[in-house]
Amino acid sequence: MSVQPSLPTTEVEYGDPLPVLGADVTVPLVTGGEVPYAALDYAASSPVLRSVWNDVASYVPYYGSVHRGAGYLSQLSTDLFEQSRQTVREFLGCRGEDEVVFTRSTTDSLNMMAAILPAGTRVYVFETEHHAALLPWRDTEFTLLRAPSTRHEAVEIVAEALAGHDPEQPGLVCVTGASNVTGELWPVAEISEVAHAAGARVVLDAAQLVPHRPVDIQELGVDYIAFSGHKMYAPFGAGVLAGRADWLREAEPYLAGGGASRRVVRGDDGFSVEWQQGSARHEAGSPNVVGAYALASACRALQSEGFDSLMAREEALLRRTLAGLAAIPQVKVLSLLNDSAPRVGVISFVVEGWNSSHLASVLSAEHGIGVRDGMFCAHPLVRNLLGNAPDQPDECGAPEPLAPGERPVNAVRASFGAGTPVEHLDRLVASVAQLARDGARWTYRTEAGRCVPVR
Ligand code: PMP
């Protein structure tokens, strides 16, 4: 690597308290040779914790059907499934009456949330949310909240919107814990306070928060929490919606089918169904016991390592990387809630003169670094951050340099967490610096909207 911007020295021990699989994977470079793969796309899907993988491998020989079988392994699997629910309940610090429902993902959980809303609910949601938190409310009355420019303003905007809320009408504020674009932490506890004062509930999109920060439902004062296993080192297809039991209990089941139904009777004009109560009401079909077990294993691992050391390490990596990027004049790191807002290990940026898709392809092909480019399923937010007119195309794979003054239409995102070696982030900074200065070494072309190296 020819360019090494000066990086701050630090006392922090970059040891690896929670190792992940894949640390020894090498990938070919288009320019020849192989390098260790720098996985910097944790915000999309993180690698698997070694302990999660070990737990899953130990369990799988004993896997059996859940909730239905009479056999020993069915009973064992049912016990483990329910214990996993208990682990999640403790991990989130749930209230006694809260339910923990296993879902497929955050998207699934938030769609379930929309499906269980009492009739006439008004939803309040920031236009800056991830599409999974923005779109499920389309069939509900909803108020779109404008983008704030500070954490304080975010609370004020909620307060203003809820000033007109009729306390007799059910209300729900949907807010993210940490942005998947900027990594910035939102003032969740403060927003909850304002929402509750106005008689509304709060659902927290914790997809990006859970892997990085302790999330306590009572401390944050939220009513519901949604998150995914695959962003917290347990990519086996499970997610969670946890929170207040009453709306879940009173709603029609999210899916109709076995498991959710207690009794089905054939009548003259169809069926009469007695639905289950509790989490089973919304978990029709055979549950993903391996996914739930893996997700609970990740909860245990994060808890037993303790967030203090994880956060200290991540904070040091974050500061080092931001300082490195700040030393490259062509780089602009994206931020909504201004630069002083605390962040998790998610950094989106643009490089002057560079199409972000091109940059991401070069980082992969010439440096073995896996980042993400695009609008990260948060189109309104990214358009806002890039100052683009709303009708510009969403994706652009063209490798041509941008004309002077031309704005990029998308960004590059690097994201990291447990198991990320400091070398991966240093390589990112050094590679971006070299590309900003010297350009790509290889030639690229657009194929199906993506930039690919010409071979
Ligand atoms: N919310 C946020 C903040 C996210 O980052 C994501 C995933 N990028 C989601 C929701 C959706 O998560 P999933 O794809 O696991 O459903």
Short mmCIF file of C-alpha atoms and ligand atoms in Angstrom, two decimals:
data_model
loop_
_atom_site.label_atom_id
_atom_site.label_comp_id
_atom_site.label_asym_id
_atom_site.label_seq_id
_atom_site.Cartn_x
_atom_site.Cartn_y
_atom_site.Cartn_z
CA MET A 1 0.00 0.00 0.00
CA SER A 2 1.73 3.19 -1.11
CA VAL A 3 -0.18 5.83 0.82
CA GLN A 4 -0.59 5.80 4.58
CA PRO A 5 -2.25 8.89 5.99
CA SER A 6 -1.09 9.59 9.50
CA LEU A 7 -3.26 7.70 11.95
CA PRO A 8 -3.65 8.55 15.59
CA THR A 9 -1.69 6.33 17.92
CA THR A 10 -3.80 4.81 20.61
CA GLU A 11 -3.45 2.94 23.82
CA VAL A 12 -6.35 0.69 22.99
CA GLU A 13 -5.79 -3.03 22.81
CA TYR A 14 -7.26 -4.14 19.48
CA GLY A 15 -7.46 -7.75 20.63
CA ASP A 16 -10.27 -9.94 19.48
CA PRO A 17 -12.64 -10.58 22.39
CA LEU A 18 -15.38 -12.09 20.24
CA PRO A 19 -13.81 -13.85 17.27
CA VAL A 20 -15.81 -14.39 14.08
CA LEU A 21 -15.51 -16.96 11.32
CA GLY A 22 -13.90 -15.93 8.06
CA ALA A 23 -10.89 -14.14 9.51
CA ASP A 24 -8.58 -16.41 7.50
CA VAL A 25 -10.42 -16.16 4.18
CA THR A 26 -8.31 -14.79 1.35
CA VAL A 27 -9.64 -13.41 -1.93
CA PRO A 28 -8.03 -12.93 -5.35
CA LEU A 29 -7.16 -9.45 -6.57
CA VAL A 30 -7.72 -8.48 -10.17
CA THR A 31 -4.16 -7.17 -10.19
CA GLY A 32 -2.81 -10.58 -9.13
CA GLY A 33 -2.23 -12.37 -5.84
CA GLU A 34 -4.50 -12.84 -2.86
CA VAL A 35 -5.17 -10.87 0.32
CA PRO A 36 -7.13 -11.56 3.49
CA TYR A 37 -10.74 -10.50 2.88
CA ALA A 38 -11.62 -7.31 4.74
CA ALA A 39 -15.30 -7.82 5.59
CA LEU A 40 -16.60 -4.29 6.10
CA ASP A 41 -20.28 -4.82 5.43
CA TYR A 42 -21.44 -5.76 8.92
CA ALA A 43 -24.41 -3.39 8.73
CA ALA A 44 -25.85 -5.53 5.94
CA SER A 45 -24.95 -8.91 7.50
CA SER A 46 -22.21 -9.51 10.02
CA PRO A 47 -19.98 -12.58 10.00
CA VAL A 48 -20.83 -15.45 12.35
CA LEU A 49 -19.45 -15.45 15.87
CA ARG A 50 -17.31 -18.53 16.42
CA SER A 51 -19.25 -19.29 19.61
CA VAL A 52 -22.57 -19.10 17.71
CA TRP A 53 -21.27 -21.50 15.09
CA ASN A 54 -20.02 -23.89 17.77
CA ASP A 55 -23.36 -23.78 19.58
CA VAL A 56 -25.28 -24.44 16.38
CA ALA A 57 -22.96 -27.31 15.43
CA SER A 58 -23.41 -28.89 18.88
CA TYR A 59 -27.18 -28.61 18.70
CA VAL A 60 -27.87 -29.66 15.12
CA PRO A 61 -27.43 -33.44 15.67
CA TYR A 62 -30.20 -33.18 18.27
CA TYR A 63 -32.48 -31.09 16.07
CA GLY A 64 -36.10 -32.22 16.01
CA SER A 65 -39.55 -30.83 15.22
CA VAL A 66 -40.75 -28.14 17.62
CA HIS A 67 -44.06 -28.01 19.52
CA ARG A 68 -45.56 -31.05 17.84
CA GLY A 69 -43.48 -34.16 18.30
CA ALA A 70 -43.78 -36.73 21.06
CA GLY A 71 -40.19 -37.93 20.65
CA TYR A 72 -37.27 -37.06 22.87
CA LEU A 73 -35.51 -34.82 20.36
CA SER A 74 -38.73 -32.94 19.65
CA GLN A 75 -39.07 -32.23 23.32
CA LEU A 76 -35.43 -31.23 23.57
CA SER A 77 -35.79 -28.88 20.59
CA THR A 78 -38.98 -27.40 22.02
CA ASP A 79 -37.19 -26.76 25.32
CA LEU A 80 -34.26 -25.12 23.56
CA PHE A 81 -36.62 -23.00 21.46
CA GLU A 82 -38.44 -21.76 24.55
CA GLN A 83 -35.17 -21.27 26.43
CA SER A 84 -33.97 -19.17 23.50
CA ARG A 85 -37.04 -16.99 23.92
CA GLN A 86 -36.17 -16.61 27.61
CA THR A 87 -32.57 -15.67 26.75
CA VAL A 88 -33.83 -12.95 24.39
CA ARG A 89 -36.28 -11.76 27.04
CA GLU A 90 -33.41 -11.35 29.52
CA PHE A 91 -31.09 -9.83 26.90
CA LEU A 92 -33.68 -7.12 26.23
CA GLY A 93 -34.60 -6.63 29.89
CA CYS A 94 -38.26 -7.24 29.05
CA ARG A 95 -41.10 -6.38 31.41
CA GLY A 96 -42.91 -9.35 32.92
CA GLU A 97 -45.90 -9.09 30.62
CA ASP A 98 -43.94 -8.56 27.39
CA GLU A 99 -44.05 -11.13 24.61
CA VAL A 100 -41.04 -12.22 22.57
CA VAL A 101 -42.07 -13.33 19.09
CA PHE A 102 -39.58 -14.99 16.77
CA THR A 103 -39.80 -13.66 13.23
CA ARG A 104 -37.64 -13.90 10.11
CA SER A 105 -35.98 -10.50 10.41
CA THR A 106 -36.43 -6.84 11.34
CA THR A 107 -38.44 -6.32 8.16
CA ASP A 108 -40.73 -9.15 9.15
CA SER A 109 -41.01 -7.83 12.72
CA LEU A 110 -41.95 -4.32 11.61
CA ASN A 111 -44.48 -5.66 9.12
CA MET A 112 -45.91 -7.74 11.98
CA MET A 113 -46.03 -4.57 14.07
CA ALA A 114 -48.05 -2.86 11.33
CA ALA A 115 -50.37 -5.85 11.14
CA ILE A 116 -51.18 -5.87 14.86
CA LEU A 117 -51.98 -2.16 15.25
CA PRO A 118 -55.40 -1.50 16.71
CA ALA A 119 -57.87 0.00 14.25
CA GLY A 120 -57.43 3.74 13.83
CA THR A 121 -53.79 3.88 15.00
CA ARG A 122 -51.77 6.83 13.77
CA VAL A 123 -48.10 6.11 13.13
CA TYR A 124 -45.38 8.77 13.33
CA VAL A 125 -42.22 7.98 11.43
CA PHE A 126 -39.17 9.95 10.34
CA GLU A 127 -38.70 10.18 6.58
CA THR A 128 -35.07 9.20 7.22
CA GLU A 129 -35.84 5.65 8.31
CA HIS A 130 -34.71 2.45 6.63
CA HIS A 131 -37.40 1.26 4.19
CA ALA A 132 -38.22 -1.60 6.57
CA ALA A 133 -39.32 0.98 9.13
CA LEU A 134 -40.75 3.45 6.61
CA LEU A 135 -42.94 1.37 4.34
CA PRO A 136 -44.99 -1.07 6.48
CA TRP A 137 -47.37 1.72 7.58
CA ARG A 138 -48.74 2.48 4.12
CA ASP A 139 -52.18 1.11 4.96
CA THR A 140 -52.33 3.00 8.26
CA GLU A 141 -52.83 6.69 8.99
CA PHE A 142 -49.32 8.01 9.29
CA THR A 143 -47.46 11.25 9.75
CA LEU A 144 -44.10 11.57 8.08
CA LEU A 145 -41.66 13.49 10.27
CA ARG A 146 -39.07 15.70 8.58
CA ALA A 147 -35.35 14.96 8.85
CA PRO A 148 -33.80 16.52 11.96
CA SER A 149 -30.32 18.04 11.91
CA THR A 150 -29.49 17.34 15.56
CA ARG A 151 -30.49 14.76 18.15
CA HIS A 152 -32.26 17.49 20.08
CA GLU A 153 -34.26 18.54 17.04
CA ALA A 154 -35.35 14.93 16.53
CA VAL A 155 -37.03 15.01 19.94
CA GLU A 156 -38.59 18.41 19.21
CA ILE A 157 -40.02 17.19 15.91
CA VAL A 158 -41.70 14.25 17.63
CA ALA A 159 -43.03 16.57 20.34
CA GLU A 160 -44.42 19.01 17.74
CA ALA A 161 -46.10 16.24 15.76
CA LEU A 162 -47.59 14.65 18.86
CA ALA A 163 -48.87 17.95 20.21
CA GLY A 164 -51.85 17.41 17.93
CA HIS A 165 -52.26 13.74 18.77
CA ASP A 166 -55.63 12.74 20.23
CA PRO A 167 -54.76 10.65 23.32
CA GLU A 168 -57.92 8.60 22.70
CA GLN A 169 -56.49 7.48 19.37
CA PRO A 170 -53.84 4.74 19.48
CA GLY A 171 -50.51 6.20 18.38
CA LEU A 172 -47.16 4.67 17.54
CA VAL A 173 -43.82 6.38 16.97
CA CYS A 174 -41.36 4.31 14.94
CA VAL A 175 -37.73 5.26 15.44
CA THR A 176 -34.35 3.75 14.68
CA GLY A 177 -31.77 3.11 17.39
CA ALA A 178 -28.74 3.55 15.12
CA SER A 179 -28.82 4.62 11.49
CA ASN A 180 -27.70 2.04 8.97
CA VAL A 181 -26.37 4.91 6.83
CA THR A 182 -24.54 7.21 9.23
CA GLY A 183 -24.24 4.93 12.26
CA GLU A 184 -25.55 7.80 14.37
CA LEU A 185 -27.42 6.99 17.55
CA TRP A 186 -30.91 8.42 17.88
CA PRO A 187 -32.22 9.82 21.19
CA VAL A 188 -34.55 6.90 21.76
CA ALA A 189 -35.18 7.34 25.50
CA GLU A 190 -36.02 11.02 25.03
CA ILE A 191 -38.34 10.29 22.11
CA SER A 192 -40.08 7.59 24.18
CA GLU A 193 -40.67 10.06 26.97
CA VAL A 194 -42.27 12.56 24.63
CA ALA A 195 -44.34 9.86 22.93
CA HIS A 196 -45.62 8.43 26.19
CA ALA A 197 -46.51 11.88 27.50
CA ALA A 198 -48.76 12.24 24.46
CA GLY A 199 -50.27 8.77 24.93
CA ALA A 200 -48.42 7.13 22.02
CA ARG A 201 -46.29 4.00 22.04
CA VAL A 202 -42.83 3.52 20.52
CA VAL A 203 -41.41 0.77 18.36
CA LEU A 204 -37.63 0.72 18.11
CA ASP A 205 -35.91 -0.47 14.96
CA ALA A 206 -32.89 -1.93 16.74
CA ALA A 207 -31.39 -3.73 13.73
CA GLN A 208 -28.18 -1.69 13.93
CA LEU A 209 -28.24 -1.06 17.66
CA VAL A 210 -28.38 -4.56 19.10
CA PRO A 211 -24.97 -5.70 17.81
CA HIS A 212 -23.24 -2.59 19.18
CA ARG A 213 -24.97 -1.38 22.34
CA PRO A 214 -26.81 -2.89 25.29
CA VAL A 215 -30.51 -2.51 24.49
CA ASP A 216 -32.79 -2.52 27.49
CA ILE A 217 -36.46 -2.14 26.68
CA GLN A 218 -37.22 -0.61 30.07
CA GLU A 219 -34.25 1.75 30.20
CA LEU A 220 -35.06 3.02 26.74
CA GLY A 221 -38.71 3.13 27.70
CA VAL A 222 -39.83 1.72 24.36
CA ASP A 223 -42.88 -0.48 23.91
CA TYR A 224 -41.59 -2.75 21.13
CA ILE A 225 -38.20 -3.72 19.75
CA ALA A 226 -37.46 -5.26 16.36
CA PHE A 227 -34.13 -6.73 15.27
CA SER A 228 -32.47 -9.44 13.15
CA GLY A 229 -30.11 -12.29 14.00
CA HIS A 230 -28.01 -11.88 10.87
CA LYS A 231 -26.79 -8.41 11.88
CA MET A 232 -25.79 -9.68 15.32
CA TYR A 233 -23.51 -12.51 14.23
CA ALA A 234 -26.22 -15.19 13.95
CA PRO A 235 -27.25 -15.46 10.29
CA PHE A 236 -29.69 -18.35 10.51
CA GLY A 237 -32.88 -16.62 9.41
CA ALA A 238 -34.42 -15.48 12.69
CA GLY A 239 -35.46 -12.08 14.00
CA VAL A 240 -37.43 -10.79 16.96
CA LEU A 241 -40.39 -8.58 17.74
CA ALA A 242 -40.64 -8.10 21.50
CA GLY A 243 -42.92 -5.90 23.53
CA ARG A 244 -46.32 -5.22 25.01
CA ALA A 245 -48.63 -8.20 25.00
CA ASP A 246 -52.02 -6.47 24.65
CA TRP A 247 -51.89 -5.40 20.99
CA LEU A 248 -50.31 -8.72 20.06
CA ARG A 249 -53.02 -10.60 21.94
CA GLU A 250 -55.91 -8.62 20.48
CA ALA A 251 -54.74 -8.70 16.86
CA GLU A 252 -55.56 -11.32 14.27
CA PRO A 253 -52.62 -13.72 13.87
CA TYR A 254 -49.93 -12.36 11.56
CA LEU A 255 -50.01 -15.62 9.62
CA ALA A 256 -52.90 -18.07 9.62
CA GLY A 257 -51.94 -21.72 10.04
CA GLY A 258 -50.89 -24.52 12.34
CA GLY A 259 -49.24 -23.49 15.60
CA ALA A 260 -51.27 -20.27 15.75
CA SER A 261 -54.58 -22.14 15.92
CA ARG A 262 -55.72 -23.91 19.08
CA ARG A 263 -58.96 -25.40 17.71
CA VAL A 264 -60.47 -25.43 14.24
CA VAL A 265 -64.04 -26.62 13.70
CA ARG A 266 -65.73 -27.17 10.37
CA GLY A 267 -69.04 -25.28 10.33
CA ASP A 268 -71.83 -24.83 7.80
CA ASP A 269 -70.23 -21.80 6.26
CA GLY A 270 -66.53 -22.49 6.64
CA PHE A 271 -64.43 -22.80 9.80
CA SER A 272 -64.48 -21.40 13.24
CA VAL A 273 -61.00 -20.96 14.64
CA GLU A 274 -59.87 -20.46 18.18
CA TRP A 275 -56.48 -18.80 17.98
CA GLN A 276 -53.58 -19.28 20.38
CA GLN A 277 -52.60 -16.59 22.86
CA GLY A 278 -49.04 -15.50 23.55
CA SER A 279 -46.20 -15.62 21.04
CA ALA A 280 -47.60 -18.75 19.33
CA ARG A 281 -50.47 -16.62 17.98
CA HIS A 282 -48.03 -14.89 15.62
CA GLU A 283 -45.67 -17.80 14.93
CA ALA A 284 -47.81 -19.98 12.66
CA GLY A 285 -45.97 -22.71 10.79
CA SER A 286 -42.92 -24.67 11.90
CA PRO A 287 -40.66 -22.26 13.75
CA ASN A 288 -37.03 -21.69 12.85
CA VAL A 289 -35.57 -23.35 15.91
CA VAL A 290 -31.97 -23.25 14.66
CA GLY A 291 -32.31 -19.55 13.88
CA ALA A 292 -33.80 -18.79 17.29
CA TYR A 293 -31.15 -20.88 19.02
CA ALA A 294 -28.37 -19.11 17.11
CA LEU A 295 -29.83 -15.69 17.85
CA ALA A 296 -30.03 -16.54 21.56
CA SER A 297 -26.45 -17.82 21.44
CA ALA A 298 -25.35 -14.43 20.05
CA CYS A 299 -27.25 -12.68 22.86
CA ARG A 300 -25.39 -14.81 25.40
CA ALA A 301 -22.03 -14.16 23.76
CA LEU A 302 -22.52 -10.38 23.61
CA GLN A 303 -23.74 -10.32 27.17
CA SER A 304 -20.99 -12.49 28.60
CA GLU A 305 -18.26 -10.54 26.79
CA GLY A 306 -19.95 -7.40 28.06
CA PHE A 307 -20.73 -4.39 25.92
CA ASP A 308 -18.22 -2.20 27.76
CA SER A 309 -15.21 -3.82 26.16
CA LEU A 310 -16.92 -4.21 22.77
CA MET A 311 -17.90 -0.55 22.76
CA ALA A 312 -14.46 0.64 23.84
CA ARG A 313 -12.80 -1.33 21.07
CA GLU A 314 -15.33 -0.23 18.45
CA GLU A 315 -15.08 3.39 19.54
CA ALA A 316 -11.29 3.28 19.15
CA LEU A 317 -11.58 1.73 15.68
CA LEU A 318 -14.20 4.30 14.75
CA ARG A 319 -12.08 7.26 15.87
CA ARG A 320 -9.02 5.90 14.10
CA THR A 321 -10.93 5.34 10.85
CA LEU A 322 -12.74 8.68 10.93
CA ALA A 323 -9.44 10.44 11.61
CA GLY A 324 -7.85 8.57 8.70
CA LEU A 325 -10.69 9.49 6.34
CA ALA A 326 -10.70 13.11 7.56
CA ALA A 327 -7.06 13.35 6.46
CA ILE A 328 -8.05 12.64 2.85
CA PRO A 329 -9.23 15.97 1.42
CA GLN A 330 -11.49 14.40 -1.24
CA VAL A 331 -13.51 12.39 1.29
CA LYS A 332 -16.76 13.54 2.84
CA VAL A 333 -18.23 11.42 5.63
CA LEU A 334 -22.03 11.60 5.76
CA SER A 335 -23.76 12.75 8.90
CA LEU A 336 -27.32 13.84 9.60
CA LEU A 337 -27.33 14.66 13.30
CA ASN A 338 -24.09 16.67 13.01
CA ASP A 339 -20.59 15.44 13.61
CA SER A 340 -20.79 15.26 17.37
CA ALA A 341 -23.57 12.64 17.47
CA PRO A 342 -22.33 9.34 18.88
CA ARG A 343 -22.09 6.53 16.31
CA VAL A 344 -21.76 2.81 16.02
CA GLY A 345 -19.27 1.25 13.58
CA VAL A 346 -21.02 2.40 10.42
CA ILE A 347 -19.44 5.06 8.19
CA SER A 348 -20.84 6.20 4.85
CA PHE A 349 -18.84 8.52 2.68
CA VAL A 350 -18.34 9.89 -0.81
CA VAL A 351 -15.10 10.69 -2.57
CA GLU A 352 -14.90 13.77 -4.77
CA GLY A 353 -14.86 12.90 -8.45
CA TRP A 354 -15.75 9.27 -7.79
CA ASN A 355 -18.85 7.38 -8.61
CA SER A 356 -19.45 5.40 -5.41
CA SER A 357 -20.24 2.15 -7.24
CA HIS A 358 -16.94 2.45 -9.05
CA LEU A 359 -15.08 3.11 -5.82
CA ALA A 360 -16.67 0.12 -4.08
CA SER A 361 -15.78 -2.15 -7.03
CA VAL A 362 -12.18 -0.98 -7.03
CA LEU A 363 -11.90 -1.46 -3.27
CA SER A 364 -13.02 -5.04 -3.77
CA ALA A 365 -11.15 -5.91 -6.96
CA GLU A 366 -7.83 -4.21 -6.18
CA HIS A 367 -7.76 -4.28 -2.36
CA GLY A 368 -9.90 -7.21 -1.22
CA ILE A 369 -12.21 -4.95 0.78
CA GLY A 370 -15.94 -5.70 0.94
CA VAL A 371 -17.95 -2.51 1.46
CA ARG A 372 -21.42 -1.60 0.20
CA ASP A 373 -22.39 1.16 -2.20
CA GLY A 374 -25.80 2.57 -2.99
CA MET A 375 -28.58 4.12 -0.97
CA PHE A 376 -28.73 1.38 1.67
CA CYS A 377 -32.54 0.93 1.58
CA ALA A 378 -32.92 4.43 2.97
CA HIS A 379 -33.41 6.40 -0.25
CA PRO A 380 -34.98 9.54 1.24
CA LEU A 381 -32.19 9.79 3.84
CA VAL A 382 -29.35 9.26 1.39
CA ARG A 383 -30.84 11.74 -1.09
CA ASN A 384 -31.07 14.24 1.76
CA LEU A 385 -27.45 13.64 2.80
CA LEU A 386 -26.15 13.92 -0.76
CA GLY A 387 -28.24 16.97 -1.53
CA ASN A 388 -29.64 15.35 -4.66
CA ALA A 389 -32.81 16.26 -6.49
CA PRO A 390 -35.35 13.52 -5.78
CA ASP A 391 -35.67 12.45 -9.40
CA GLN A 392 -32.06 11.43 -9.92
CA PRO A 393 -31.49 7.75 -10.62
CA ASP A 394 -31.02 5.57 -7.57
CA GLU A 395 -28.17 3.45 -8.79
CA CYS A 396 -25.42 4.15 -11.25
CA GLY A 397 -22.73 1.67 -12.11
CA ALA A 398 -20.90 3.86 -14.60
CA PRO A 399 -17.18 3.89 -13.92
CA GLU A 400 -16.60 7.28 -15.56
CA PRO A 401 -15.23 9.89 -13.19
CA LEU A 402 -17.73 12.49 -12.10
CA ALA A 403 -17.44 15.87 -13.77
CA PRO A 404 -16.04 18.63 -11.54
CA GLY A 405 -18.80 19.70 -9.18
CA GLU A 406 -21.04 16.77 -10.16
CA ARG A 407 -22.65 15.20 -7.10
CA PRO A 408 -22.57 11.46 -6.55
CA VAL A 409 -25.99 9.82 -6.49
CA ASN A 410 -25.03 7.20 -3.93
CA ALA A 411 -22.45 6.55 -1.25
CA VAL A 412 -19.98 3.95 -0.01
CA ARG A 413 -20.56 2.40 3.41
CA ALA A 414 -17.98 0.65 5.59
CA SER A 415 -19.31 -1.09 8.68
CA PHE A 416 -17.65 -3.26 11.28
CA GLY A 417 -17.87 -4.68 14.78
CA ALA A 418 -16.74 -7.69 16.78
CA GLY A 419 -13.82 -9.49 15.20
CA THR A 420 -12.83 -6.64 12.84
CA PRO A 421 -9.04 -6.38 12.81
CA VAL A 422 -7.60 -2.88 12.83
CA GLU A 423 -5.73 -3.82 9.65
CA HIS A 424 -9.02 -4.02 7.70
CA LEU A 425 -9.89 -0.44 8.55
CA ASP A 426 -6.35 0.81 8.03
CA ARG A 427 -6.37 -0.88 4.63
CA LEU A 428 -9.65 0.87 3.81
CA VAL A 429 -8.24 4.28 4.70
CA ALA A 430 -4.98 3.66 2.85
CA SER A 431 -6.79 2.34 -0.23
CA VAL A 432 -9.24 5.25 -0.37
CA ALA A 433 -6.32 7.67 -0.01
CA GLN A 434 -4.44 5.99 -2.81
CA LEU A 435 -7.49 5.85 -5.11
CA ALA A 436 -8.39 9.49 -4.43
CA ARG A 437 -4.84 10.47 -5.34
CA ASP A 438 -3.85 8.07 -8.13
CA GLY A 439 -7.09 6.57 -9.43
CA ALA A 440 -7.80 2.92 -10.18
CA ARG A 441 -5.09 0.70 -11.62
CA TRP A 442 -7.53 -1.48 -13.54
CA THR A 443 -10.24 -0.75 -16.11
CA TYR A 444 -13.89 -1.21 -15.24
CA ARG A 445 -17.14 -1.33 -17.15
CA THR A 446 -20.81 -1.33 -16.27
CA GLU A 447 -22.64 -4.63 -16.34
CA ALA A 448 -26.29 -4.87 -15.26
CA GLY A 449 -25.95 -1.60 -13.35
CA ARG A 450 -22.83 -2.72 -11.48
CA CYS A 451 -19.21 -1.79 -12.03
CA VAL A 452 -17.09 -4.82 -12.87
CA PRO A 453 -13.41 -5.14 -13.75
CA VAL A 454 -12.73 -5.75 -17.42
CA ARG A 455 -11.00 -9.13 -17.70
N1 PMP B 1 -33.60 -1.44 9.84
C1 PMP B 1 -32.33 -1.10 9.73
C2 PMP B 1 -31.83 0.13 10.44
C3 PMP B 1 -31.48 -1.87 8.94
O1 PMP B 1 -30.21 -1.52 8.82
C4 PMP B 1 -31.99 -3.00 8.28
C5 PMP B 1 -31.11 -3.85 7.38
N2 PMP B 1 -30.26 -3.15 6.56
C6 PMP B 1 -33.33 -3.32 8.46
C7 PMP B 1 -34.11 -2.53 9.24
C8 PMP B 1 -33.92 -4.53 7.81
O2 PMP B 1 -33.33 -5.67 8.36
P1 PMP B 1 -33.55 -7.08 7.69
O3 PMP B 1 -33.00 -6.99 6.31
O4 PMP B 1 -32.79 -8.01 8.55
O5 PMP B 1 -35.01 -7.34 7.70
#
